[in-house]
Structures are given as structure tokens and as C-alpha cells.
CSV table of C-alpha atoms in Angstrom, one decimal:
chain,number,residue,atom,x,y,z
A,103,MET,CA,43.3,42.7,-23.5
A,104,PRO,CA,42.4,42.3,-27.2
A,105,ILE,CA,39.4,40.0,-27.7
A,106,LYS,CA,41.5,37.5,-29.7
A,107,ASP,CA,43.9,37.1,-26.9
A,108,TRP,CA,41.1,36.7,-24.4
A,109,PHE,CA,39.6,33.8,-26.4
A,110,GLN,CA,43.0,32.1,-26.7
A,111,SER,CA,43.6,32.3,-22.9
A,112,LYS,CA,40.1,30.7,-22.4
A,113,ARG,CA,41.0,27.8,-24.7
A,114,LYS,CA,44.1,27.1,-22.7
A,115,GLN,CA,42.1,26.7,-19.4
A,116,PRO,CA,41.0,23.1,-18.7
A,117,GLN,CA,37.2,22.7,-19.2
A,118,LEU,CA,35.1,20.4,-17.0
A,119,ASP,CA,32.1,18.8,-18.6
A,120,ALA,CA,29.1,17.5,-16.7
A,121,LYS,CA,30.4,14.0,-16.8
A,122,ALA,CA,33.7,15.1,-15.2
A,123,ILE,CA,31.9,17.0,-12.5
A,124,ASN,CA,29.6,14.0,-11.7
A,125,ASN,CA,32.6,11.7,-11.6
A,126,ARG,CA,34.0,13.8,-8.7
A,127,LEU,CA,31.0,12.8,-6.6
A,128,SER,CA,30.2,9.3,-5.5
A,129,ASP,CA,26.6,7.9,-6.1
A,130,GLU,CA,26.1,8.2,-2.3
A,131,GLN,CA,27.0,11.9,-2.4
A,132,LEU,CA,24.7,12.5,-5.4
A,133,ASN,CA,21.8,10.8,-3.6
A,134,ASP,CA,22.5,13.0,-0.6
A,135,LEU,CA,21.9,16.1,-2.8
A,136,TRP,CA,19.2,15.1,-5.2
A,137,THR,CA,16.0,13.0,-5.2
A,138,LYS,CA,14.2,11.8,-8.3
A,139,CYS,CA,10.4,12.4,-8.3
A,140,TYR,CA,8.4,9.3,-9.0
A,141,GLY,CA,5.6,11.5,-10.5
A,142,CYS,CA,7.4,13.7,-13.1
A,143,GLN,CA,10.9,12.2,-13.0
A,144,SER,CA,12.4,15.6,-12.1
A,145,ASN,CA,15.6,15.7,-10.1
A,146,LEU,CA,14.8,17.7,-7.0
A,147,PRO,CA,17.3,19.3,-4.5
A,148,LYS,CA,16.7,17.4,-1.2
A,149,LYS,CA,16.8,20.6,0.9
A,150,GLU,CA,14.0,22.1,-1.3
A,151,LEU,CA,12.0,18.9,-1.0
A,152,GLU,CA,12.3,18.8,2.8
A,153,ALA,CA,11.3,22.5,3.0
A,154,ASN,CA,8.1,21.6,1.0
A,155,LEU,CA,7.1,18.7,3.4
A,156,GLN,CA,8.5,16.0,1.0
A,157,VAL,CA,6.1,17.1,-1.8
A,158,CYS,CA,7.4,17.6,-5.3
A,159,THR,CA,7.5,21.3,-6.1
A,160,LYS,CA,6.8,20.6,-9.8
A,161,CYS,CA,4.0,18.0,-10.0
A,162,GLY,CA,2.8,17.8,-6.4
A,163,TYR,CA,3.7,14.2,-5.9
A,164,HIS,CA,3.6,13.3,-2.2
A,165,PHE,CA,6.6,11.2,-1.2
A,166,ARG,CA,6.2,8.5,1.4
A,167,ILE,CA,7.4,9.8,4.8
A,168,GLY,CA,8.2,8.0,8.1
A,169,SER,CA,6.4,8.3,11.4
A,170,ARG,CA,9.0,10.6,13.1
A,171,GLU,CA,8.9,13.0,10.2
A,172,ARG,CA,5.1,13.0,10.2
A,173,ILE,CA,5.1,13.8,14.0
A,174,ALA,CA,7.5,16.7,13.4
A,175,GLN,CA,5.2,18.1,10.7
A,176,LEU,CA,2.0,17.8,12.6
A,177,CYS,CA,2.5,18.0,16.4
A,178,ASP,CA,3.2,20.8,18.8
A,179,ASP,CA,4.0,18.2,21.4
A,180,PHE,CA,4.1,14.4,21.4
A,181,HIS,CA,4.4,12.0,24.3
A,182,GLU,CA,5.1,8.4,23.1
A,183,LEU,CA,3.3,5.4,24.7
A,184,ASP,CA,4.4,1.7,24.6
A,185,ALA,CA,7.7,2.5,22.9
A,186,ASN,CA,9.4,-0.7,24.0
A,187,LEU,CA,6.7,-3.1,23.1
A,188,LEU,CA,8.4,-5.7,20.9
A,189,PRO,CA,7.0,-8.5,18.6
A,190,ALA,CA,7.5,-12.2,19.4
A,191,ASP,CA,7.9,-15.1,16.9
A,192,PRO,CA,4.9,-17.3,17.9
A,193,LEU,CA,5.2,-19.5,14.8
A,194,ASP,CA,9.0,-19.8,14.7
A,195,PHE,CA,8.5,-18.6,11.1
A,196,GLU,CA,11.3,-19.0,8.5
A,197,ASP,CA,11.3,-18.4,4.7
A,198,THR,CA,14.6,-17.1,3.3
A,199,GLN,CA,15.5,-16.2,6.9
A,200,LYS,CA,14.1,-16.4,10.3
A,201,TYR,CA,11.4,-13.9,11.3
A,202,SER,CA,13.4,-12.9,14.4
A,203,VAL,CA,16.3,-11.9,12.2
A,204,ARG,CA,14.1,-9.9,9.9
A,205,GLN,CA,12.7,-8.1,12.9
A,206,LYS,CA,16.2,-7.2,14.1
A,207,GLU,CA,17.2,-5.9,10.6
A,208,ALA,CA,13.9,-3.9,10.4
A,209,ARG,CA,14.7,-2.3,13.8
A,210,GLU,CA,18.2,-1.3,12.8
A,211,LYS,CA,17.1,0.1,9.4
A,212,SER,CA,14.0,2.0,10.6
A,213,GLU,CA,15.2,2.9,14.1
A,214,LEU,CA,11.8,1.8,15.3
A,215,ASN,CA,10.6,-1.1,17.4
A,216,GLU,CA,7.5,-1.7,15.4
A,217,ALA,CA,5.5,-0.5,12.4
A,218,ILE,CA,3.5,2.0,14.4
A,219,VAL,CA,4.3,4.9,16.8
A,220,THR,CA,1.5,5.8,19.3
A,221,GLY,CA,1.1,8.5,21.9
A,222,ILE,CA,-0.7,11.5,23.2
A,223,ALA,CA,-0.2,14.6,21.1
A,224,ARG,CA,-1.2,18.2,20.6
A,225,ILE,CA,-2.0,19.7,17.2
A,226,ASN,CA,-2.7,23.5,17.2
A,227,ASN,CA,-3.4,23.2,21.0
A,228,GLN,CA,-5.9,20.4,20.4
A,229,SER,CA,-5.1,17.3,22.5
A,230,LEU,CA,-5.6,13.8,20.9
A,231,ALA,CA,-4.5,10.2,21.0
A,232,LEU,CA,-2.3,9.7,17.9
A,233,GLY,CA,-1.0,6.6,16.1
A,234,ILE,CA,1.2,6.8,13.0
A,235,MET,CA,2.1,3.7,11.0
A,236,ASP,CA,5.6,3.6,9.3
A,237,PHE,CA,6.1,1.8,6.0
A,238,GLY,CA,9.8,1.7,6.7
A,239,TYR,CA,9.3,-1.1,9.3
A,240,MET,CA,8.6,-4.3,7.3
A,241,GLY,CA,6.3,-2.5,4.8
A,242,GLY,CA,4.1,-1.2,7.7
A,243,SER,CA,2.7,-4.7,8.0
A,244,MET,CA,0.1,-5.3,10.8
A,245,GLY,CA,1.3,-7.8,13.3
A,246,SER,CA,0.2,-8.5,16.9
A,247,VAL,CA,2.1,-5.6,18.4
A,248,VAL,CA,0.6,-3.1,15.9
A,249,GLY,CA,-2.9,-4.3,16.9
A,250,GLU,CA,-2.0,-4.2,20.6
A,251,LYS,CA,-0.6,-0.7,20.4
A,252,ILE,CA,-3.7,0.6,18.6
A,253,THR,CA,-5.9,-1.2,21.2
A,254,ARG,CA,-4.0,0.4,24.1
A,255,LEU,CA,-4.1,3.8,22.5
A,256,ALA,CA,-7.8,3.6,22.0
A,257,GLU,CA,-8.2,2.6,25.7
A,258,VAL,CA,-6.2,5.6,26.7
A,259,ALA,CA,-8.5,7.7,24.5
A,260,LEU,CA,-11.5,6.2,26.3
A,261,GLU,CA,-9.9,6.8,29.8
A,262,LYS,CA,-8.9,10.4,29.1
A,263,GLN,CA,-11.9,11.2,26.8
A,264,LEU,CA,-9.7,12.1,23.9
A,265,PRO,CA,-10.3,12.0,20.1
A,266,LEU,CA,-8.3,9.3,18.3
A,267,VAL,CA,-6.4,9.9,15.0
A,268,LEU,CA,-4.7,7.0,13.2
A,269,PHE,CA,-2.4,7.3,10.1
A,270,SER,CA,-2.3,4.2,8.0
A,271,SER,CA,0.5,3.2,5.7
A,272,SER,CA,0.7,-0.6,5.2
A,273,GLY,CA,0.9,-3.5,2.8
A,274,GLY,CA,-1.5,-5.4,5.0
A,275,ALA,CA,-1.3,-8.2,7.6
A,276,ARG,CA,2.1,-9.6,8.5
A,277,MET,CA,2.3,-13.1,7.1
A,278,GLN,CA,5.0,-14.2,9.5
A,279,GLU,CA,2.5,-14.2,12.3
A,280,GLY,CA,-0.3,-16.0,10.4
A,281,THR,CA,-3.6,-16.0,12.2
A,282,PHE,CA,-2.2,-13.9,15.1
A,283,SER,CA,-1.9,-10.9,12.6
A,284,LEU,CA,-5.4,-11.5,11.1
A,285,MET,CA,-6.9,-11.4,14.5
A,286,GLN,CA,-5.8,-7.8,14.9
A,287,MET,CA,-8.5,-6.8,12.5
A,288,VAL,CA,-11.1,-8.1,14.9
A,289,LYS,CA,-9.3,-6.8,18.0
A,290,THR,CA,-9.0,-3.2,16.7
A,291,GLY,CA,-12.5,-3.2,15.3
A,292,ALA,CA,-13.8,-4.2,18.8
A,293,VAL,CA,-12.0,-1.4,20.6
A,294,LEU,CA,-13.0,1.2,18.0
A,295,SER,CA,-16.7,0.2,18.5
A,296,ARG,CA,-16.3,1.0,22.2
A,297,LEU,CA,-14.9,4.4,21.2
A,298,HIS,CA,-17.9,5.0,19.0
A,299,GLU,CA,-20.4,4.0,21.8
A,300,ALA,CA,-18.6,6.5,24.1
A,301,GLY,CA,-19.3,9.3,21.5
A,302,LEU,CA,-15.6,9.9,20.9
A,303,LEU,CA,-14.3,11.0,17.5
A,304,TYR,CA,-12.1,8.7,15.5
A,305,ILE,CA,-10.4,10.1,12.4
A,306,SER,CA,-8.7,7.7,10.0
A,307,VAL,CA,-6.0,9.2,7.7
A,308,LEU,CA,-5.0,7.0,4.8
A,309,THR,CA,-1.5,7.6,3.3
A,310,GLU,CA,0.6,6.0,0.5
A,311,PRO,CA,0.1,3.1,0.5
A,312,THR,CA,-2.7,1.5,2.5
A,313,PHE,CA,-3.7,-2.1,1.6
A,314,GLY,CA,-4.9,-5.5,2.8
A,315,GLY,CA,-6.1,-6.1,6.4
A,316,VAL,CA,-5.5,-2.5,7.5
A,317,THR,CA,-7.9,-1.2,4.8
A,318,ALA,CA,-10.3,-3.9,5.7
A,319,SER,CA,-10.3,-3.0,9.4
A,320,TYR,CA,-9.4,0.2,11.2
A,321,GLY,CA,-8.4,2.1,8.0
A,322,MET,CA,-12.0,2.3,6.9
A,323,LEU,CA,-13.8,2.5,10.3
A,324,GLY,CA,-13.3,6.2,10.9
A,325,ASP,CA,-16.1,8.6,11.7
A,326,VAL,CA,-14.2,10.8,9.2
A,327,ILE,CA,-11.9,9.2,6.6
A,328,ILE,CA,-9.3,11.4,5.0
A,329,ALA,CA,-6.8,10.4,2.3
A,330,GLU,CA,-3.6,12.2,1.6
A,331,GLU,CA,-3.5,13.4,-2.0
A,332,GLY,CA,-2.3,10.8,-4.4
A,333,ALA,CA,-2.4,7.9,-1.8
A,334,ARG,CA,-3.2,4.5,-3.1
A,335,VAL,CA,-5.8,2.6,-1.0
A,336,GLY,CA,-7.3,-0.8,-1.5
A,337,PHE,CA,-7.5,-4.4,-0.4
A,338,ALA,CA,-5.9,-6.5,-3.1
A,339,GLY,CA,-3.3,-5.0,-5.5
A,340,ARG,CA,-4.2,-3.7,-9.0
A,341,ARG,CA,-2.5,-6.5,-10.8
A,342,VAL,CA,-4.2,-9.2,-8.8
A,343,ILE,CA,-7.6,-7.6,-9.4
A,344,GLU,CA,-7.0,-7.3,-13.2
A,345,GLN,CA,-5.9,-11.0,-13.4
A,346,THR,CA,-9.0,-12.0,-11.4
A,347,ILE,CA,-11.7,-10.0,-13.4
A,348,ARG,CA,-9.7,-10.2,-16.7
A,349,GLN,CA,-10.3,-6.5,-17.3
A,350,LYS,CA,-8.1,-3.4,-17.5
A,351,LEU,CA,-8.7,-1.0,-14.7
A,352,PRO,CA,-8.8,2.8,-15.0
A,353,SER,CA,-5.4,4.5,-14.6
A,354,ASP,CA,-6.5,6.3,-11.4
A,355,PHE,CA,-8.0,3.2,-9.8
A,356,GLN,CA,-7.4,2.9,-6.1
A,357,THR,CA,-6.1,6.5,-5.8
A,358,SER,CA,-7.5,8.9,-3.3
A,359,GLY,CA,-9.2,10.9,-6.0
A,360,TYR,CA,-10.9,7.8,-7.3
A,361,LEU,CA,-12.1,6.8,-3.9
A,362,LEU,CA,-13.4,10.3,-3.2
A,363,LYS,CA,-15.3,10.3,-6.5
A,364,TYR,CA,-17.1,7.1,-5.5
A,365,GLY,CA,-17.8,8.0,-1.9
A,366,GLN,CA,-15.4,5.7,-0.1
A,367,ILE,CA,-13.6,8.4,1.7
A,368,ASP,CA,-14.8,11.8,3.0
A,369,MET,CA,-11.9,14.1,2.1
A,370,GLU,CA,-8.8,14.2,0.0
A,371,THR,CA,-6.2,16.6,1.5
A,372,LYS,CA,-2.8,18.0,0.5
A,373,ARG,CA,0.0,17.4,3.0
A,374,ALA,CA,0.4,21.1,3.5
A,375,ASP,CA,-3.2,21.4,4.6
A,376,LEU,CA,-3.4,18.3,6.7
A,377,LYS,CA,-2.5,19.9,10.1
A,378,GLN,CA,-5.0,22.6,9.7
A,379,THR,CA,-7.7,20.2,8.5
A,380,LEU,CA,-7.2,17.9,11.5
A,381,SER,CA,-7.1,20.8,13.9
A,382,GLU,CA,-10.4,22.2,12.6
A,383,LEU,CA,-12.1,18.7,12.8
A,384,LEU,CA,-10.9,18.3,16.4
A,385,ARG,CA,-12.0,21.8,17.4
A,386,LEU,CA,-15.5,21.3,15.9
A,387,HIS,CA,-15.9,18.0,17.6
A,388,THR,CA,-14.9,19.2,21.1
A,389,THR,CA,-16.9,22.3,20.7
A,390,ALA,CA,-20.0,20.4,19.6
A,391,SER,CA,-19.8,17.9,22.4
A,392,ASN,CA,-18.6,20.3,25.1
A,393,LYS,CA,-16.0,17.8,26.1
A,394,LEU,CA,-12.8,19.9,26.1
A,395,PRO,CA,-9.9,17.6,27.1
A,396,ALA,CA,-7.9,18.4,30.2
A,397,ALA,CA,-4.6,20.3,30.0
A,398,TYR,CA,-2.0,18.4,27.9
A,399,GLU,CA,0.5,18.4,30.9
A,400,ALA,CA,-2.1,16.5,33.0
A,401,LEU,CA,-2.8,14.0,30.2
A,402,VAL,CA,0.8,12.9,29.8
A,403,SER,CA,1.6,12.8,33.5
């Protein structure tokens, strides 16, 4: 075919531009395929992001992940405890809607019963008591059930002589429970002191974001405090602090790198390295104390 005829035949074929292609897909379909990075604003294929543990392949931004996904990334085995423990509504609290209604909506949206999942786990054949907060349930807020589940988990660690690892991701105490939520700071601190007196290891892992009463209690009480790379950690938010002190804060203020620089955490770890880091810390602790936990099957029976 002469080249002139070839060009003419191409002109006759309908051409689809990017807009036309995008119009074929609904917003929901597009969101199922791509995720926009909050760090570099790149559009990332979701499958690629999942394969990279929800970490941006271009800038290294660590996306927030839920408790179930975290367990899948970290654990060889996981036996959940107190799964059906549900919060009450002691104050009959209501702002724009009743607290009981918000709880129901949070359960349906997150497919969780509370803002933390606890259990006995195994990481690289190291047994431990593990608690993972989930920001997807009412912003990971700390209510009476969160404090109760952490307390019960620590007591299981004491009974079975296991190290304890807690992952924090929270906006702070849950205002709908008032003083009941604030008392969880004291309650969890007390049980962690018993763990310390018994010579058992407690590792606190701070993830994006960890603020308020969680930071002011069990978040910062670890024998070893680790922060995931890029996590924001603090008590009050940046804007509140700037308004209070009437000064502009550094751009990296309250980030894991900033906290490491000033000695408020012990380690900053990439998500890809977290499993191995925890495994090594657990191994070193059990070897040093000669307290190797019993077989995992016996622990969960």
C-alpha cells in the first residue's frame, strides 16, 4: 500500500483522545485502578502499590493501612482475642448524631468492632502479644474498649511470659466517652508498669498518625519506641501549637525523622524493614533473658 493511501486510511479511523477514554470509566472504576500519592502527587497503579506494601514507588510515602492489612504483612500466624468486645454509650452522648449511631456506622465502614485488634501472633517464628490500632474506626480514637483490650492483652503477656508489641494510629482520646476515655491513659500505664516489673519487653510502634492521649500514654512508654518512616507523632496538632506559641514551626516538625533527631524515639523504620526489625528485637530479648516462649500452638489453646 502506498504511504499516501496508508495515511488516508488512518485519518478515516475514529481516534479516541484521553478524555474520551476516561469518559468510558466511572469515577469509581478509576479509583479502583489508581491511587494518588499524597507525597509526590503521582498517580499510582493500585496493584503496584499493594505489591509494595502501600508505599509509593516514586517518593517512598507510606500510606496509612488498616489493622487487617498490617497483620497480613507482619504475621506468620495470628489468633485474635476479645474480638466481640463492644463499646457502650455511658454518657448517652449526642452532637450531630448519637454516639451509638456513630459506632454502628464505624463498624459497618471498617468491618471492625473497635479501633484496635489484639491477639497472640508469631513473627518469623517469634511468639508475641500483638495489638494494632486502626484509624479506620472513628479515627483510631481511644475509648474504654481500646484501653480494656490493651489491658487484657498485657495481662495475657504476663500470664504467658510473652513480649508485647503495640502499633498506634490514633487522633487521641474519644470525646464521646469523656472521662472514661481519659482514664484509659492511667489504666494502660498501670498494666505496662507491671509488664516492666516482670522484665518483659514492650515495643511501641508509632504509625501515621499518632496524637493526643495515645502519645501521652502507652505510645511513649515502650522499652523500645519505633516510628514508621514519615509518621506524624505528637500531642496537640501543628496548627494548635503555632497559634499558642505564635511562631512558625519547622516543616518536618512532629515527623518521625524530627523525633529521632531529638531523641524522642529510638528508631525510624521503613515498612519493608519493619517485620525483620521486630523479629530481631524479639529474638535478642528472648535470647538475652533465656525466656523462650512456649510453642505457639500451646499459647493459643
